[in-house]
Amino acid sequence: MSILTQNKGLKAGPTGEFARTIGRLLTQDCLLCAAASEDNIVCEACAADLPQLQKPCCPRCALPTPNGEICGRCLVKPPNYEATFAAYRYDFPLDKLVQSFKYGHRLALGAYFGRQLVPVAANLVADVIIPLPLHPERLRERGFNQALELARPVSTALQLPIDATHCSRTRNTPAQANLPWRERVKNIRGAFFCSTDFTGKRVILVDDVMTTGASLDECARTLKLHGAAEITLLVVARALAKP
């Protein structure tokens, strides 16, 4: 239902009819199946079919484990964050939606995915939300930080402030996507900088996709060096295949 027709205060008559007409005109088609989806960018049927994150999983990195215990990698080398929460598994067709959001400038998908993160984050206790920073050059190229767009609905729902200022990316590293795990870790080392003290702060660190987690872990490490007490990762999707 269009947002213009959701208001129960609309009365019959020219004004109400006009609003209903505009509401019908503003309905859109589902990006996946092209069926009419009213004011949703993904219809209910396609939303129900999006790949769900497999559970049980490691509470630290969200990779599947038999009984929900901490995985071997996190036991051997604990990450700089305490927990990871994801709304989906990074797989078809969700991957196409995420790519359309980031590279196709479909900002409505950012709002949509942000809303899907709200129930995932509902029970999190934190002081501040930090979107994973983009380097200024990458930000100019893309025109927006996808992590910030995802953080907005979560901030509103949890009534938590977003700090998109005091944690920055100071090194424009090569794209992580095509690098093996060890190279990703080396590539991202020292890429973030904090310009304020986060002592005692419980941080929700937001991004779109977690693959190896190298970028998120390095940002978390930087935040911990500046006093952050606890860091929880909140991502739209978790890639399960280890590179």
PDB file of C-alpha atoms in Angstrom:
ATOM      1  CA  MET A   1       0.000   0.000   0.000  1.00  0.00           C
ATOM      2  CA  SER A   2       1.321   3.417  -0.917  1.00  0.00           C
ATOM      3  CA  ILE A   3       2.332   5.625   1.978  1.00  0.00           C
ATOM      4  CA  LEU A   4      -0.157   8.189   0.721  1.00  0.00           C
ATOM      5  CA  THR A   5      -3.019   5.762   1.275  1.00  0.00           C
ATOM      6  CA  GLN A   6      -1.925   4.494   4.667  1.00  0.00           C
ATOM      7  CA  ASN A   7      -3.156   7.546   6.530  1.00  0.00           C
ATOM      8  CA  LYS A   8      -6.503   6.568   8.032  1.00  0.00           C
ATOM      9  CA  GLY A   9      -7.258  10.239   8.528  1.00  0.00           C
ATOM     10  CA  LEU A  10      -7.827  10.727   4.807  1.00  0.00           C
ATOM     11  CA  LYS A  11     -11.466  11.556   4.259  1.00  0.00           C
ATOM     12  CA  ALA A  12     -13.699  10.798   1.309  1.00  0.00           C
ATOM     13  CA  GLY A  13     -13.987  13.515  -1.280  1.00  0.00           C
ATOM     14  CA  PRO A  14     -11.604  15.177  -3.707  1.00  0.00           C
ATOM     15  CA  THR A  15      -8.660  15.220  -1.312  1.00  0.00           C
ATOM     16  CA  GLY A  16      -8.944  11.567  -0.340  1.00  0.00           C
ATOM     17  CA  GLU A  17      -9.569  10.443  -3.902  1.00  0.00           C
ATOM     18  CA  PHE A  18      -6.606  12.490  -5.125  1.00  0.00           C
ATOM     19  CA  ALA A  19      -4.369  10.871  -2.522  1.00  0.00           C
ATOM     20  CA  ARG A  20      -5.546   7.401  -3.506  1.00  0.00           C
ATOM     21  CA  THR A  21      -4.935   8.157  -7.186  1.00  0.00           C
ATOM     22  CA  ILE A  22      -1.426   9.392  -6.478  1.00  0.00           C
ATOM     23  CA  GLY A  23      -0.860   6.304  -4.345  1.00  0.00           C
ATOM     24  CA  ARG A  24      -1.779   4.052  -7.264  1.00  0.00           C
ATOM     25  CA  LEU A  25       0.501   6.004  -9.588  1.00  0.00           C
ATOM     26  CA  LEU A  26       3.402   5.677  -7.180  1.00  0.00           C
ATOM     27  CA  THR A  27       3.183   1.908  -6.828  1.00  0.00           C
ATOM     28  CA  GLN A  28       6.216   0.155  -8.249  1.00  0.00           C
ATOM     29  CA  ASP A  29       7.255  -3.178  -9.632  1.00  0.00           C
ATOM     30  CA  CYS A  30       9.355  -5.700  -7.734  1.00  0.00           C
ATOM     31  CA  LEU A  31      12.997  -5.475  -8.808  1.00  0.00           C
ATOM     32  CA  LEU A  32      13.242  -9.262  -8.913  1.00  0.00           C
ATOM     33  CA  CYS A  33      10.048 -10.501 -10.563  1.00  0.00           C
ATOM     34  CA  ALA A  34       8.519  -7.263 -11.945  1.00  0.00           C
ATOM     35  CA  ALA A  35       5.199  -7.954 -10.216  1.00  0.00           C
ATOM     36  CA  ALA A  36       3.372  -4.978  -8.722  1.00  0.00           C
ATOM     37  CA  SER A  37       4.719  -4.540  -5.199  1.00  0.00           C
ATOM     38  CA  GLU A  38       2.923  -1.364  -4.095  1.00  0.00           C
ATOM     39  CA  ASP A  39       5.368   0.714  -2.064  1.00  0.00           C
ATOM     40  CA  ASN A  40       7.911  -2.081  -1.556  1.00  0.00           C
ATOM     41  CA  ILE A  41      10.885  -2.364  -3.848  1.00  0.00           C
ATOM     42  CA  VAL A  42      10.765  -6.158  -3.389  1.00  0.00           C
ATOM     43  CA  CYS A  43       7.406  -7.952  -3.337  1.00  0.00           C
ATOM     44  CA  GLU A  44       6.382 -10.138  -0.386  1.00  0.00           C
ATOM     45  CA  ALA A  45       6.820 -13.370  -2.332  1.00  0.00           C
ATOM     46  CA  CYS A  46      10.362 -12.542  -3.434  1.00  0.00           C
ATOM     47  CA  ALA A  47      11.255 -11.192   0.013  1.00  0.00           C
ATOM     48  CA  ALA A  48      10.230 -14.528   1.526  1.00  0.00           C
ATOM     49  CA  ASP A  49      12.548 -16.323  -0.911  1.00  0.00           C
ATOM     50  CA  LEU A  50      15.671 -14.283  -0.168  1.00  0.00           C
ATOM     51  CA  PRO A  51      18.464 -16.555   1.149  1.00  0.00           C
ATOM     52  CA  GLN A  52      18.363 -16.760   4.927  1.00  0.00           C
ATOM     53  CA  LEU A  53      21.463 -17.015   7.076  1.00  0.00           C
ATOM     54  CA  GLN A  54      22.090 -20.603   8.099  1.00  0.00           C
ATOM     55  CA  LYS A  55      21.778 -21.285  11.813  1.00  0.00           C
ATOM     56  CA  PRO A  56      23.205 -22.242  14.225  1.00  0.00           C
ATOM     57  CA  CYS A  57      26.286 -20.160  13.613  1.00  0.00           C
ATOM     58  CA  CYS A  58      29.350 -18.791  15.343  1.00  0.00           C
ATOM     59  CA  PRO A  59      28.300 -15.886  17.576  1.00  0.00           C
ATOM     60  CA  ARG A  60      31.504 -14.017  16.753  1.00  0.00           C
ATOM     61  CA  CYS A  61      31.641 -14.183  12.938  1.00  0.00           C
ATOM     62  CA  ALA A  62      28.254 -15.710  11.939  1.00  0.00           C
ATOM     63  CA  LEU A  63      29.718 -18.619   9.971  1.00  0.00           C
ATOM     64  CA  PRO A  64      27.792 -21.897  10.453  1.00  0.00           C
ATOM     65  CA  THR A  65      28.835 -24.149  13.351  1.00  0.00           C
ATOM     66  CA  PRO A  66      27.199 -27.435  14.425  1.00  0.00           C
ATOM     67  CA  ASN A  67      25.780 -26.230  17.739  1.00  0.00           C
ATOM     68  CA  GLY A  68      26.205 -22.474  17.641  1.00  0.00           C
ATOM     69  CA  GLU A  69      29.612 -22.604  19.306  1.00  0.00           C
ATOM     70  CA  ILE A  70      32.489 -20.258  18.496  1.00  0.00           C
ATOM     71  CA  CYS A  71      34.205 -21.450  15.312  1.00  0.00           C
ATOM     72  CA  GLY A  72      37.806 -22.667  15.161  1.00  0.00           C
ATOM     73  CA  ARG A  73      39.101 -19.570  13.388  1.00  0.00           C
ATOM     74  CA  CYS A  74      37.645 -17.235  16.027  1.00  0.00           C
ATOM     75  CA  LEU A  75      39.041 -19.451  18.818  1.00  0.00           C
ATOM     76  CA  VAL A  76      42.539 -19.507  17.335  1.00  0.00           C
ATOM     77  CA  LYS A  77      42.583 -15.809  16.457  1.00  0.00           C
ATOM     78  CA  PRO A  78      39.751 -13.898  18.152  1.00  0.00           C
ATOM     79  CA  PRO A  79      38.550 -10.980  16.021  1.00  0.00           C
ATOM     80  CA  ASN A  80      38.446  -7.411  17.277  1.00  0.00           C
ATOM     81  CA  TYR A  81      34.644  -7.498  17.474  1.00  0.00           C
ATOM     82  CA  GLU A  82      32.446  -9.388  19.916  1.00  0.00           C
ATOM     83  CA  ALA A  83      29.531 -10.485  17.725  1.00  0.00           C
ATOM     84  CA  THR A  84      28.147 -10.475  14.193  1.00  0.00           C
ATOM     85  CA  PHE A  85      24.505 -10.220  13.145  1.00  0.00           C
ATOM     86  CA  ALA A  86      23.329 -10.570   9.553  1.00  0.00           C
ATOM     87  CA  ALA A  87      19.898 -10.466   7.963  1.00  0.00           C
ATOM     88  CA  TYR A  88      20.674 -12.763   5.026  1.00  0.00           C
ATOM     89  CA  ARG A  89      23.101 -15.170   3.418  1.00  0.00           C
ATOM     90  CA  TYR A  90      25.004 -13.576   0.542  1.00  0.00           C
ATOM     91  CA  ASP A  91      23.707 -15.607  -2.364  1.00  0.00           C
ATOM     92  CA  PHE A  92      21.515 -15.264  -5.447  1.00  0.00           C
ATOM     93  CA  PRO A  93      19.343 -13.229  -5.869  1.00  0.00           C
ATOM     94  CA  LEU A  94      20.285 -11.113  -2.856  1.00  0.00           C
ATOM     95  CA  ASP A  95      23.744 -10.517  -4.301  1.00  0.00           C
ATOM     96  CA  LYS A  96      22.192  -8.880  -7.365  1.00  0.00           C
ATOM     97  CA  LEU A  97      20.117  -6.574  -5.177  1.00  0.00           C
ATOM     98  CA  VAL A  98      23.154  -5.534  -3.135  1.00  0.00           C
ATOM     99  CA  GLN A  99      25.147  -4.843  -6.294  1.00  0.00           C
ATOM    100  CA  SER A 100      22.249  -2.838  -7.713  1.00  0.00           C
ATOM    101  CA  PHE A 101      22.178  -0.803  -4.510  1.00  0.00           C
ATOM    102  CA  LYS A 102      25.913  -0.093  -4.435  1.00  0.00           C
ATOM    103  CA  TYR A 103      26.761   0.276  -8.091  1.00  0.00           C
ATOM    104  CA  GLY A 104      23.372   1.012  -9.666  1.00  0.00           C
ATOM    105  CA  HIS A 105      22.595   3.875  -7.270  1.00  0.00           C
ATOM    106  CA  ARG A 106      19.266   2.375  -6.199  1.00  0.00           C
ATOM    107  CA  LEU A 107      19.161   4.135  -2.843  1.00  0.00           C
ATOM    108  CA  ALA A 108      15.660   2.819  -2.186  1.00  0.00           C
ATOM    109  CA  LEU A 109      17.295  -0.567  -1.678  1.00  0.00           C
ATOM    110  CA  GLY A 110      19.412   0.961   1.070  1.00  0.00           C
ATOM    111  CA  ALA A 111      16.279   2.004   2.927  1.00  0.00           C
ATOM    112  CA  TYR A 112      14.719  -1.410   2.276  1.00  0.00           C
ATOM    113  CA  PHE A 113      17.730  -3.346   3.568  1.00  0.00           C
ATOM    114  CA  GLY A 114      18.058  -0.966   6.496  1.00  0.00           C
ATOM    115  CA  ARG A 115      14.498  -1.824   7.506  1.00  0.00           C
ATOM    116  CA  GLN A 116      15.340  -5.524   7.324  1.00  0.00           C
ATOM    117  CA  LEU A 117      18.200  -4.918   9.746  1.00  0.00           C
ATOM    118  CA  VAL A 118      15.905  -3.391  12.356  1.00  0.00           C
ATOM    119  CA  PRO A 119      14.479  -6.675  13.744  1.00  0.00           C
ATOM    120  CA  VAL A 120      17.963  -8.222  13.610  1.00  0.00           C
ATOM    121  CA  ALA A 121      19.307  -5.387  15.755  1.00  0.00           C
ATOM    122  CA  ALA A 122      16.259  -5.023  17.993  1.00  0.00           C
ATOM    123  CA  ASN A 123      17.870  -6.517  21.111  1.00  0.00           C
ATOM    124  CA  LEU A 124      21.330  -5.024  20.692  1.00  0.00           C
ATOM    125  CA  VAL A 125      22.580  -2.736  23.433  1.00  0.00           C
ATOM    126  CA  ALA A 126      24.863   0.026  22.192  1.00  0.00           C
ATOM    127  CA  ASP A 127      25.782   3.685  22.512  1.00  0.00           C
ATOM    128  CA  VAL A 128      26.507   4.615  18.917  1.00  0.00           C
ATOM    129  CA  ILE A 129      26.191   3.338  15.344  1.00  0.00           C
ATOM    130  CA  ILE A 130      29.173   3.731  13.033  1.00  0.00           C
ATOM    131  CA  PRO A 131      28.851   3.044   9.293  1.00  0.00           C
ATOM    132  CA  LEU A 132      31.998   1.458   7.875  1.00  0.00           C
ATOM    133  CA  PRO A 133      33.789   4.469   6.341  1.00  0.00           C
ATOM    134  CA  LEU A 134      34.577   4.883   2.661  1.00  0.00           C
ATOM    135  CA  HIS A 135      37.705   6.655   1.487  1.00  0.00           C
ATOM    136  CA  PRO A 136      36.798  10.197   0.279  1.00  0.00           C
ATOM    137  CA  GLU A 137      37.848   9.329  -3.274  1.00  0.00           C
ATOM    138  CA  ARG A 138      35.606   6.238  -3.313  1.00  0.00           C
ATOM    139  CA  LEU A 139      32.818   8.302  -1.786  1.00  0.00           C
ATOM    140  CA  ARG A 140      33.103  10.873  -4.563  1.00  0.00           C
ATOM    141  CA  GLU A 141      32.994   8.141  -7.190  1.00  0.00           C
ATOM    142  CA  ARG A 142      29.951   6.401  -5.716  1.00  0.00           C
ATOM    143  CA  GLY A 143      28.165   9.483  -4.444  1.00  0.00           C
ATOM    144  CA  PHE A 144      27.086   7.888  -1.164  1.00  0.00           C
ATOM    145  CA  ASN A 145      28.263   5.553   1.570  1.00  0.00           C
ATOM    146  CA  GLN A 146      26.112   2.439   1.413  1.00  0.00           C
ATOM    147  CA  ALA A 147      26.788   1.661   5.081  1.00  0.00           C
ATOM    148  CA  LEU A 148      25.415   5.051   6.124  1.00  0.00           C
ATOM    149  CA  GLU A 149      22.216   4.490   4.136  1.00  0.00           C
ATOM    150  CA  LEU A 150      21.762   1.136   5.867  1.00  0.00           C
ATOM    151  CA  ALA A 151      22.398   2.653   9.286  1.00  0.00           C
ATOM    152  CA  ARG A 152      19.690   5.314   9.053  1.00  0.00           C
ATOM    153  CA  PRO A 153      16.617   3.088   9.640  1.00  0.00           C
ATOM    154  CA  VAL A 154      18.444   1.236  12.423  1.00  0.00           C
ATOM    155  CA  SER A 155      19.346   4.521  14.096  1.00  0.00           C
ATOM    156  CA  THR A 156      15.734   5.672  13.971  1.00  0.00           C
ATOM    157  CA  ALA A 157      14.345   2.392  15.309  1.00  0.00           C
ATOM    158  CA  LEU A 158      16.889   1.964  18.110  1.00  0.00           C
ATOM    159  CA  GLN A 159      17.051   5.701  18.862  1.00  0.00           C
ATOM    160  CA  LEU A 160      20.832   5.617  18.683  1.00  0.00           C
ATOM    161  CA  PRO A 161      23.069   8.311  17.196  1.00  0.00           C
ATOM    162  CA  ILE A 162      25.051   7.722  14.023  1.00  0.00           C
ATOM    163  CA  ASP A 163      28.668   8.843  14.069  1.00  0.00           C
ATOM    164  CA  ALA A 164      29.833   9.089  10.469  1.00  0.00           C
ATOM    165  CA  THR A 165      32.454  11.732  11.248  1.00  0.00           C
ATOM    166  CA  HIS A 166      35.006  10.557  13.792  1.00  0.00           C
ATOM    167  CA  CYS A 167      36.030   7.294  12.166  1.00  0.00           C
ATOM    168  CA  SER A 168      37.444   7.692   8.673  1.00  0.00           C
ATOM    169  CA  ARG A 169      39.230   5.735   5.994  1.00  0.00           C
ATOM    170  CA  THR A 170      42.559   7.389   5.314  1.00  0.00           C
ATOM    171  CA  ARG A 171      44.001   4.984   2.761  1.00  0.00           C
ATOM    172  CA  ASN A 172      42.264   4.221  -0.529  1.00  0.00           C
ATOM    173  CA  THR A 173      43.049   0.528  -0.717  1.00  0.00           C
ATOM    174  CA  PRO A 174      42.467  -1.627  -3.803  1.00  0.00           C
ATOM    175  CA  ALA A 175      39.087  -3.353  -3.919  1.00  0.00           C
ATOM    176  CA  GLN A 176      38.974  -6.302  -1.534  1.00  0.00           C
ATOM    177  CA  ALA A 177      36.630  -8.446  -3.633  1.00  0.00           C
ATOM    178  CA  ASN A 178      39.279 -10.059  -5.832  1.00  0.00           C
ATOM    179  CA  LEU A 179      41.920 -10.629  -3.166  1.00  0.00           C
ATOM    180  CA  PRO A 180      42.558 -13.851  -1.195  1.00  0.00           C
ATOM    181  CA  TRP A 181      42.030 -13.723   2.563  1.00  0.00           C
ATOM    182  CA  ARG A 182      45.647 -13.079   3.605  1.00  0.00           C
ATOM    183  CA  GLU A 183      46.031 -10.361   0.998  1.00  0.00           C
ATOM    184  CA  ARG A 184      42.828  -8.702   2.198  1.00  0.00           C
ATOM    185  CA  VAL A 185      44.189  -8.512   5.733  1.00  0.00           C
ATOM    186  CA  LYS A 186      47.475  -7.012   4.500  1.00  0.00           C
ATOM    187  CA  ASN A 187      45.666  -4.690   2.089  1.00  0.00           C
ATOM    188  CA  ILE A 188      43.452  -3.116   4.737  1.00  0.00           C
ATOM    189  CA  ARG A 189      45.992  -2.793   7.572  1.00  0.00           C
ATOM    190  CA  GLY A 190      46.165   0.767   8.897  1.00  0.00           C
ATOM    191  CA  ALA A 191      43.438   2.033   6.578  1.00  0.00           C
ATOM    192  CA  PHE A 192      41.241   3.608   9.288  1.00  0.00           C
ATOM    193  CA  PHE A 193      41.674   6.517  11.676  1.00  0.00           C
ATOM    194  CA  CYS A 194      39.680   7.741  14.677  1.00  0.00           C
ATOM    195  CA  SER A 195      39.690  11.426  15.550  1.00  0.00           C
ATOM    196  CA  THR A 196      37.935  11.131  18.904  1.00  0.00           C
ATOM    197  CA  ASP A 197      37.991   9.028  22.053  1.00  0.00           C
ATOM    198  CA  PHE A 198      35.531   6.116  22.132  1.00  0.00           C
ATOM    199  CA  THR A 199      36.410   5.021  25.658  1.00  0.00           C
ATOM    200  CA  GLY A 200      33.687   2.807  27.122  1.00  0.00           C
ATOM    201  CA  LYS A 201      31.476   3.052  24.036  1.00  0.00           C
ATOM    202  CA  ARG A 202      29.510   0.076  22.785  1.00  0.00           C
ATOM    203  CA  VAL A 203      29.547   0.335  19.004  1.00  0.00           C
ATOM    204  CA  ILE A 204      27.370  -1.151  16.282  1.00  0.00           C
ATOM    205  CA  LEU A 205      29.518  -1.220  13.141  1.00  0.00           C
ATOM    206  CA  VAL A 206      27.381  -1.400   9.982  1.00  0.00           C
ATOM    207  CA  ASP A 207      28.177  -2.561   6.449  1.00  0.00           C
ATOM    208  CA  ASP A 208      26.428  -4.231   3.528  1.00  0.00           C
ATOM    209  CA  VAL A 209      28.275  -7.538   3.104  1.00  0.00           C
ATOM    210  CA  MET A 210      30.743  -9.422   5.280  1.00  0.00           C
ATOM    211  CA  THR A 211      32.974 -11.747   3.277  1.00  0.00           C
ATOM    212  CA  THR A 212      36.228 -12.422   5.137  1.00  0.00           C
ATOM    213  CA  GLY A 213      35.491  -9.593   7.556  1.00  0.00           C
ATOM    214  CA  ALA A 214      38.961  -8.098   7.049  1.00  0.00           C
ATOM    215  CA  SER A 215      37.772  -4.500   6.588  1.00  0.00           C
ATOM    216  CA  LEU A 216      35.313  -4.691   9.466  1.00  0.00           C
ATOM    217  CA  ASP A 217      37.910  -6.283  11.737  1.00  0.00           C
ATOM    218  CA  GLU A 218      40.502  -3.626  10.937  1.00  0.00           C
ATOM    219  CA  CYS A 219      37.999  -0.860  11.615  1.00  0.00           C
ATOM    220  CA  ALA A 220      37.039  -2.590  14.870  1.00  0.00           C
ATOM    221  CA  ARG A 221      40.728  -2.829  15.804  1.00  0.00           C
ATOM    222  CA  THR A 222      41.130   0.906  15.254  1.00  0.00           C
ATOM    223  CA  LEU A 223      38.057   1.648  17.356  1.00  0.00           C
ATOM    224  CA  LYS A 224      39.364  -0.592  20.141  1.00  0.00           C
ATOM    225  CA  LEU A 225      42.687   1.270  20.077  1.00  0.00           C
ATOM    226  CA  HIS A 226      40.659   4.422  20.750  1.00  0.00           C
ATOM    227  CA  GLY A 227      38.860   2.935  23.726  1.00  0.00           C
ATOM    228  CA  ALA A 228      35.747   1.235  22.348  1.00  0.00           C
ATOM    229  CA  ALA A 229      34.549  -1.314  24.896  1.00  0.00           C
ATOM    230  CA  GLU A 230      32.466  -3.574  22.680  1.00  0.00           C
ATOM    231  CA  ILE A 231      31.868  -3.821  18.947  1.00  0.00           C
ATOM    232  CA  THR A 232      28.999  -5.635  17.267  1.00  0.00           C
ATOM    233  CA  LEU A 233      28.932  -6.072  13.504  1.00  0.00           C
ATOM    234  CA  LEU A 234      25.594  -5.577  11.762  1.00  0.00           C
ATOM    235  CA  VAL A 235      25.506  -6.487   8.075  1.00  0.00           C
ATOM    236  CA  VAL A 236      22.864  -7.118   5.467  1.00  0.00           C
ATOM    237  CA  ALA A 237      24.465 -10.350   4.310  1.00  0.00           C
ATOM    238  CA  ARG A 238      27.133 -12.828   5.352  1.00  0.00           C
ATOM    239  CA  ALA A 239      29.093 -14.644   2.667  1.00  0.00           C
ATOM    240  CA  LEU A 240      29.544 -18.227   3.810  1.00  0.00           C
ATOM    241  CA  ALA A 241      32.105 -19.596   1.361  1.00  0.00           C
ATOM    242  CA  LYS A 242      35.585 -19.016   2.709  1.00  0.00           C
ATOM    243  CA  PRO A 243      37.965 -17.706   0.048  1.00  0.00           C
TER     244      PRO A 243
END
